[in-house]
Short mmCIF file of C-alpha atoms in Angstrom, two decimals:
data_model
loop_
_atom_site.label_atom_id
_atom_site.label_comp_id
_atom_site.label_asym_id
_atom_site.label_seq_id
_atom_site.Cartn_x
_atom_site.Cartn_y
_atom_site.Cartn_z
CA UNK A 23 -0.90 -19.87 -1.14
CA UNK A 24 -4.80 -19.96 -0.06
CA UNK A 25 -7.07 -22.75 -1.49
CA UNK A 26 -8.18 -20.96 -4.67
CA UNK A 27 -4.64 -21.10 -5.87
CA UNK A 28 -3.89 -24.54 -5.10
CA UNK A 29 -2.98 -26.29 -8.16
CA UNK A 30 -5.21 -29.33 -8.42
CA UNK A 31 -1.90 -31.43 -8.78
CA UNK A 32 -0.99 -30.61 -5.32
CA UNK A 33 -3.25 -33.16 -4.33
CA UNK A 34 -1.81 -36.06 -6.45
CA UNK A 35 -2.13 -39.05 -5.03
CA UNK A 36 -4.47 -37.65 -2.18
CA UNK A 37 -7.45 -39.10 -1.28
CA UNK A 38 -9.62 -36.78 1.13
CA UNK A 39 -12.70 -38.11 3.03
CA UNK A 40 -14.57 -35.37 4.95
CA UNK A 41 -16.99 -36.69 7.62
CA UNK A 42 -20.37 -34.47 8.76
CA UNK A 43 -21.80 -32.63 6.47
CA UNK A 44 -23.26 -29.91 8.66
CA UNK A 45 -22.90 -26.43 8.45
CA UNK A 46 -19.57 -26.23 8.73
CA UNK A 47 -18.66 -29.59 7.44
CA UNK A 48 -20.24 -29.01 4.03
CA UNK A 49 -18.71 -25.69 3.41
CA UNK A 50 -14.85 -27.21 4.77
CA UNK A 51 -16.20 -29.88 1.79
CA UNK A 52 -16.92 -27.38 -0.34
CA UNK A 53 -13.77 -25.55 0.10
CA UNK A 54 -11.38 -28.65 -0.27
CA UNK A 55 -13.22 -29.82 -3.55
CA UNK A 56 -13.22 -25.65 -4.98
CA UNK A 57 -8.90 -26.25 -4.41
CA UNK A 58 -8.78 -29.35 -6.44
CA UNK A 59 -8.91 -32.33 -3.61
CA UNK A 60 -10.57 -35.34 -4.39
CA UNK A 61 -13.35 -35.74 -1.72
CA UNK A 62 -15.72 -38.30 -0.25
CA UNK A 63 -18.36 -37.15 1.99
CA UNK A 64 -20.34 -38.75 4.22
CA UNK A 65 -22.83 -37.89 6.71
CA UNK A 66 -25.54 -40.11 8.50
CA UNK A 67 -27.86 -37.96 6.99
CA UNK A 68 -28.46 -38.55 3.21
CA UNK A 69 -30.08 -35.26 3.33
CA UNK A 70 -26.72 -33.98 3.74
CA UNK A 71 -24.89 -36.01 1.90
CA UNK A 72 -27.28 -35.16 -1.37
CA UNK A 73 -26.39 -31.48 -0.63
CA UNK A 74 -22.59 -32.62 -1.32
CA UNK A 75 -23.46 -34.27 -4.38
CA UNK A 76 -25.14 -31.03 -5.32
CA UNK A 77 -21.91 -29.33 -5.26
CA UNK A 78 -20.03 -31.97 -7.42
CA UNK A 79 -18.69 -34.22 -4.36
CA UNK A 80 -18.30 -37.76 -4.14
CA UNK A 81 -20.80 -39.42 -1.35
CA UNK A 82 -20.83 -42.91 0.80
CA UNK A 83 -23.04 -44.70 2.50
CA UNK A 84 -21.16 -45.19 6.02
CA UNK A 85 -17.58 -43.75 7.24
CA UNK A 86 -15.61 -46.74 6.82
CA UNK A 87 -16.30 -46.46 2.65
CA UNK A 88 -15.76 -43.03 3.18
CA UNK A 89 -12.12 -43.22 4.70
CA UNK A 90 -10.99 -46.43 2.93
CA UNK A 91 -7.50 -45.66 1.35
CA UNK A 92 -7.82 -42.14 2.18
CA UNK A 93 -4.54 -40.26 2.95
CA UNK A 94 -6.57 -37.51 5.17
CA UNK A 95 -9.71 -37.97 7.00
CA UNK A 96 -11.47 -34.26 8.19
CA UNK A 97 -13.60 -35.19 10.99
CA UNK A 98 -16.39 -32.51 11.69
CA UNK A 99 -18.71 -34.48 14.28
CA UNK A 100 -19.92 -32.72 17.20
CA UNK A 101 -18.12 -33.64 20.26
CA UNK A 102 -14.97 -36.38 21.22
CA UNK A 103 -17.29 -39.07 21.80
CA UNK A 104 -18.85 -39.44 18.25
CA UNK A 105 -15.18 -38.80 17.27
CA UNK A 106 -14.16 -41.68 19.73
CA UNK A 107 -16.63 -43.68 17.94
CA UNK A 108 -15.81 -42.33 13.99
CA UNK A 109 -12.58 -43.76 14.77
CA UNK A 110 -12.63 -46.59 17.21
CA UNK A 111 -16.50 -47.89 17.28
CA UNK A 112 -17.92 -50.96 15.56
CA UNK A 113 -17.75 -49.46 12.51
CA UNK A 114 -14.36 -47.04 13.30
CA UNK A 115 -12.22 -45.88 10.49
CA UNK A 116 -8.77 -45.78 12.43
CA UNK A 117 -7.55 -48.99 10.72
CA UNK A 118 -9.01 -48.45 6.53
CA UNK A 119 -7.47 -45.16 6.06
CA UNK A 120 -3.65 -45.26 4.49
CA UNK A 121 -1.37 -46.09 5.97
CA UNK A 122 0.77 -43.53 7.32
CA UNK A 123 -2.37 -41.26 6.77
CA UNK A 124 -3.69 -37.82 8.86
CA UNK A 125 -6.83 -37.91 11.06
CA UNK A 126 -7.67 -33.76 11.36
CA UNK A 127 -9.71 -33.64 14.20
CA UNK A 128 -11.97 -30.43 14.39
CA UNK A 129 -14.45 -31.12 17.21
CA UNK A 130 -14.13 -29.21 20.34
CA UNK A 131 -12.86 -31.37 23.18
CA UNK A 132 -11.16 -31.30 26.56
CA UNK A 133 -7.52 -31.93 25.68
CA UNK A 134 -6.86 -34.72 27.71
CA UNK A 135 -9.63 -37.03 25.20
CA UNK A 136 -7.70 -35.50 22.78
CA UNK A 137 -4.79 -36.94 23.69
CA UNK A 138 -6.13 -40.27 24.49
CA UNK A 139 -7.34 -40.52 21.30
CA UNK A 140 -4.33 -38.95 19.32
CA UNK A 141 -2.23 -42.05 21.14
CA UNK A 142 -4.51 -44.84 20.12
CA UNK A 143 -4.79 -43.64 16.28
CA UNK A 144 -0.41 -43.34 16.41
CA UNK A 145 -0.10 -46.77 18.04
CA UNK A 146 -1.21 -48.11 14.06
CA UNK A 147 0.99 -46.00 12.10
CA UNK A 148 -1.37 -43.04 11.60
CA UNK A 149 -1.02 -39.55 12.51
CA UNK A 150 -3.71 -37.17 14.67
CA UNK A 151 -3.76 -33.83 13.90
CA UNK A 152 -5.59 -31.82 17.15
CA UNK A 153 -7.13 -29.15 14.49
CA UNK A 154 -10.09 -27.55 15.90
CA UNK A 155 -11.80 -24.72 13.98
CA UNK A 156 -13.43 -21.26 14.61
CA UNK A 157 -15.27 -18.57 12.26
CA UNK A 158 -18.70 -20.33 11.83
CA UNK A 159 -20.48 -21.60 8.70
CA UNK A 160 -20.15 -18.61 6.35
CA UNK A 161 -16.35 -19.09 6.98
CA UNK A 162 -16.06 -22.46 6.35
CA UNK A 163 -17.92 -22.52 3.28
CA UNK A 164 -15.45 -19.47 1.52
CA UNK A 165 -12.18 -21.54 3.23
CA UNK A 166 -11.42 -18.43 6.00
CA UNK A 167 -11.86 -20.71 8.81
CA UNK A 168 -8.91 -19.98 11.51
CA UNK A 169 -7.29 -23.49 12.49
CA UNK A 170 -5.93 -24.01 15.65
CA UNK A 171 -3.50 -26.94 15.26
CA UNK A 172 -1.05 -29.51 17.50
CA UNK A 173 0.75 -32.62 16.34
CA UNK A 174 3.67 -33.92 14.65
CA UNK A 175 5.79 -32.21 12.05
CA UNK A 176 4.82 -35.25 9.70
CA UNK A 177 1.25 -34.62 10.27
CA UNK A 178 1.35 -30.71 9.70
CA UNK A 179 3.60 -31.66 6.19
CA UNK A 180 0.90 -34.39 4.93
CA UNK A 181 -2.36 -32.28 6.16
CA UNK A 182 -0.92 -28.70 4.50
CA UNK A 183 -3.19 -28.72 1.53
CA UNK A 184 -6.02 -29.28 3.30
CA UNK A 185 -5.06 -26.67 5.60
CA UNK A 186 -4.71 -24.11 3.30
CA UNK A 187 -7.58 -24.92 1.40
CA UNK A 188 -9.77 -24.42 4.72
CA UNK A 189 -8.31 -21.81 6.47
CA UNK A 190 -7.53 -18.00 5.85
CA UNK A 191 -5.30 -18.29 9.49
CA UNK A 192 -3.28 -21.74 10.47
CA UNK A 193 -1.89 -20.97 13.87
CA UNK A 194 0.29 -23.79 15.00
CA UNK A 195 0.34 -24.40 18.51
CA UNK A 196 2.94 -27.49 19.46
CA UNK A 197 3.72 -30.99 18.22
CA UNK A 198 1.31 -32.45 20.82
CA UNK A 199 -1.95 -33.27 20.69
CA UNK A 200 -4.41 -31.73 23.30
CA UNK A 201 -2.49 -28.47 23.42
CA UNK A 202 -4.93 -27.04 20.49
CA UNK A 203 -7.97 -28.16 22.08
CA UNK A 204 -6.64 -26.37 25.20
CA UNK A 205 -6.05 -23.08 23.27
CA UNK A 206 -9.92 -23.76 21.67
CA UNK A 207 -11.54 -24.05 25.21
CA UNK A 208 -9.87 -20.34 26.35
CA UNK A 209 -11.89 -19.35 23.07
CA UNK A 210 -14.57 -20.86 23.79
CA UNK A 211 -14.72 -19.82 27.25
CA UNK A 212 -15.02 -16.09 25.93
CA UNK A 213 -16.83 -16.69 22.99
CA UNK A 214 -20.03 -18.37 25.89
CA UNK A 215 -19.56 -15.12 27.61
CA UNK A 216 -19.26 -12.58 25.45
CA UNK A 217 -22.59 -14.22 23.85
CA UNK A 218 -24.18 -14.25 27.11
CA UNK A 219 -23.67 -10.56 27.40
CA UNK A 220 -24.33 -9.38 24.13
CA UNK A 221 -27.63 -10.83 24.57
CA UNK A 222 -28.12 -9.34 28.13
CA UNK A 223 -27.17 -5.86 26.84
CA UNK A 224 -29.40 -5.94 23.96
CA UNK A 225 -32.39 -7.14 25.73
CA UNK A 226 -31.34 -4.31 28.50
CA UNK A 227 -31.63 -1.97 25.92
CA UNK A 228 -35.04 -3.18 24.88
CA UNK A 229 -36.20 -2.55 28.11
CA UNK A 230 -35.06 1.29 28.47
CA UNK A 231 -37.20 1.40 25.33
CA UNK A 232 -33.95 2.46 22.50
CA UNK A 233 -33.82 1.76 19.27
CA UNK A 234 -32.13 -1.59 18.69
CA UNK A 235 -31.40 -0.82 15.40
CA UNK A 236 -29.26 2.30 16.94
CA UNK A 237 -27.78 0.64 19.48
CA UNK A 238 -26.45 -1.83 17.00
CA UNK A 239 -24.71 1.30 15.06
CA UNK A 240 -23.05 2.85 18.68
CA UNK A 241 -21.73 -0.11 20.32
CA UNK A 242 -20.30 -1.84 17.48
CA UNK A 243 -18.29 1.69 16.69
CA UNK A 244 -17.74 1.93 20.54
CA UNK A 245 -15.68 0.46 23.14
CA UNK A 246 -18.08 -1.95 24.40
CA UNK A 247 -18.41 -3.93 21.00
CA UNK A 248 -17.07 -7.36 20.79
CA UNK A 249 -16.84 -10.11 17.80
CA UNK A 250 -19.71 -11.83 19.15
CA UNK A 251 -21.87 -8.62 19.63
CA UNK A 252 -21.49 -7.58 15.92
CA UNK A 253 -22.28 -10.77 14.92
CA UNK A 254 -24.96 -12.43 16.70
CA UNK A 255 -27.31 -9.50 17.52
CA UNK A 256 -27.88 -9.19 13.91
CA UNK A 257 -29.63 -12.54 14.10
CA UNK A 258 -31.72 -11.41 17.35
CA UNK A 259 -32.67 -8.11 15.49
CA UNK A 260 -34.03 -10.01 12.52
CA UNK A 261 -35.79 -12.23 14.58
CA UNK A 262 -33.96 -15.18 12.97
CA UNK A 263 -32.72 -18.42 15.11
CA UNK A 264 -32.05 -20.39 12.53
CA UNK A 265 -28.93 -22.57 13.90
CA UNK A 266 -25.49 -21.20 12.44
CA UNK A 267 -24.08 -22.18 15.87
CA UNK A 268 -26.80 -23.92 18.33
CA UNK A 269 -27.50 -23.07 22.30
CA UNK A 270 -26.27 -26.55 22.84
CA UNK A 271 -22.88 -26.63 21.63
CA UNK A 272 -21.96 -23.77 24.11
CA UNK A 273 -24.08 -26.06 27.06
CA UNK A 274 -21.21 -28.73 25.81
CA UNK A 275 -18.40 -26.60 25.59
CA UNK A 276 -19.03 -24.49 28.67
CA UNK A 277 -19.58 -27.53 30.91
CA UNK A 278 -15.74 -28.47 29.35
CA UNK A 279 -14.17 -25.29 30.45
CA UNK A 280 -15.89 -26.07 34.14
CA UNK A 281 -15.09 -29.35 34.02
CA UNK A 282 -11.14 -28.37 33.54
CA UNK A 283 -11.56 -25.86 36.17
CA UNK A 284 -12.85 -27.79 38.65
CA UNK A 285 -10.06 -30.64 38.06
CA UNK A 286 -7.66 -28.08 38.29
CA UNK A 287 -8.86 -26.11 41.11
CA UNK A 288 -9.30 -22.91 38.82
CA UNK A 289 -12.54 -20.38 39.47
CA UNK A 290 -14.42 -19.73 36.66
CA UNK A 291 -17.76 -17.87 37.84
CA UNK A 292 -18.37 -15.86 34.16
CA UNK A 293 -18.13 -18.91 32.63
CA UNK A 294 -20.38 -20.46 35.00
CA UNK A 295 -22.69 -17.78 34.61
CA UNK A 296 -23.02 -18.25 31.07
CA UNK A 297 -23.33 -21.89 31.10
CA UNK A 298 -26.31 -21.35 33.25
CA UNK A 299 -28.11 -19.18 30.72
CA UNK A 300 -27.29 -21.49 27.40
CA UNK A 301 -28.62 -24.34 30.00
CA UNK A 302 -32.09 -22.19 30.86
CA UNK A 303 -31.97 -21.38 27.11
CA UNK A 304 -31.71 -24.94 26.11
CA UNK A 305 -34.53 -26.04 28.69
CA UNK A 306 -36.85 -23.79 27.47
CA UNK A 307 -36.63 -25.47 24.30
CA UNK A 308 -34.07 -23.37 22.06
CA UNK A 309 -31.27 -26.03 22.20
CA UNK A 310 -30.97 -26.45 18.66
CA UNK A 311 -31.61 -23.04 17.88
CA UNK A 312 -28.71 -20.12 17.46
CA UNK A 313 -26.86 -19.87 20.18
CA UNK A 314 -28.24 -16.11 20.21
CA UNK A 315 -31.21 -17.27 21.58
CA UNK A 316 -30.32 -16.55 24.83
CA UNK A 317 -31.55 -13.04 24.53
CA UNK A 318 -34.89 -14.60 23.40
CA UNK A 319 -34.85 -16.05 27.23
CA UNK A 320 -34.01 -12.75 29.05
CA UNK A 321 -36.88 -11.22 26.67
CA UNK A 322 -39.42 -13.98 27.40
CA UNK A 323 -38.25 -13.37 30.96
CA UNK A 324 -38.90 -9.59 30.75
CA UNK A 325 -41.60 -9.42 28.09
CA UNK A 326 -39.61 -7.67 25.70
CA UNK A 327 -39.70 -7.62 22.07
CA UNK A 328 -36.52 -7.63 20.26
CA UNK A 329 -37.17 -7.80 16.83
CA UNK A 330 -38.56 -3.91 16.33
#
């Protein structure tokens, strides 16, 4: 069943604290408390958290209030080291959640930190579920994210309402750790590029002087289209960078899918390609903008306007 039809007493007993309250951390908030889960939120930013309490959730004041007692934690931080430190760090959670309870991990990582840290949380009793997310924002907040999921059969079975309260697709990928973030870096890997090219396409056409607007209508009906083009040139049309997913997180996850290839002796020169333009993005000052800004660059290089 999907979250709207979760019957409230499926979460009996349940205690869910959700931590980061960005844009997709609210709306995987928001989805949990629409199927009936009792949920604490907390963000370091009480901006944040007061948007939570405008939708009816419980807020704390720090993590560790946050996750005391709870039977699933839902950690939406940036990257593995502020997950690293949600769980392990001066003030780290791993040891005031239940016992026997499920840390869902949904930052992108390299799989080997996931690992690591899946092991250290086990070593007390709890379980790690390697649960990284894709869809963006506007998915999270109506629960369609797709999950990409590793860990223990015990750790699926306790997490499942959460799950399904989150996601629209739950693909399960292994009882280990790591391998999800694995299968979230090949994504990630085309998601950079495929960015990277929309926006070198669009600003392309910009400078044989079509009609974006058109161009928009015949690719995305045409072989060339791809997720990321129908989605993010939109944004670049409008003229709107507001952050749904920022320049930086793809500098981050990028340099991760290099970093794996150069430990591994694998090539990667698209991917290197794009990380170089979400890094020239990002120095020119975008890095907290959309992550479509990168056709902003190739205009500013060109002297284009894009948003005709």
């Amino acid at each position: 069943m999907h979250s709207n039809e979760v019957a409230s007493t499926g979460w009996d007993r349940v205690g869910v604290a959700v931590a980061g309250l960005g844009s997709m951390g609210l709306g995987m908030a928001a989805s949990l408390l629409r199927a009936g889960a009792d949920v604490t939120g907390y963000d370091p930013d009480p901006n944040k958290r007061e948007d939570f309490a405008a939708l009816g959730g419980k807020v704390a004041v720090s993590s560790v209030e946050a996750s005391r007692g709870a039977t699933l934690v839902v950690s939406v931080v940036v990257d593995a080291g502020q997950t690293e430190a949600l769980l392990f760090g001066d003030e780290g959670i791993a040891t005031v959640m239940a016992e026997d309870g499920v840390f869902i991990s949904c930052a992108t990582m390299a799989p080997d930190r996931a690992r690591r840290m899946a092991a250290r949380l086990e070593a007390t009793g709890r379980h790690y579920l390697d649960a990284p997310v894709s869809g963006g924002a506007r998915r999270a907040a109506d629960g369609s994210l797709t999950i990409l999921a590793s860990g223990t059969e015990q750790a699926f079975a306790r997490a499942a309402p959460a799950l399904d309260a989150m996601s629209a697709t739950l693909h399960r990928l292994g009882e280990a750790p790591g391998e999800a973030a694995a299968f979230k870096m090949v994504n990630q890997l085309l998601a950079g590029v495929h960015i990277a090219a929309a926006s070198e396409a669009i600003a392309f056409a910009a400078r044989e002087g079509l009609d974006l607007h058109r161009v928009y209508e015949v690719i995305t009906a045409s072989a060339g289209n791809s997720w990321m083009f129908e989605n993010r040139v939109p944004h670049i049309l409008d003229g709107d960078y507001r952050p749904l997913s920022a320049v930086d997180i793809f500098v981050k996850d990028l340099g991760i899918v290099l970093d794996m290839g150069r430990a591994s002796s694998f090539p990667a020169p698209l991917a290197s390609a794009a990380l170089q333009l979400f890094i020239m993005t990002s120095a020119a000052g975008m890095g907290r903008d959309d992550d479509s800004s990168v056709a902003r660059l190739y205009a500013r290089i060109a002297g284009l306007d894009l948003s005709l």
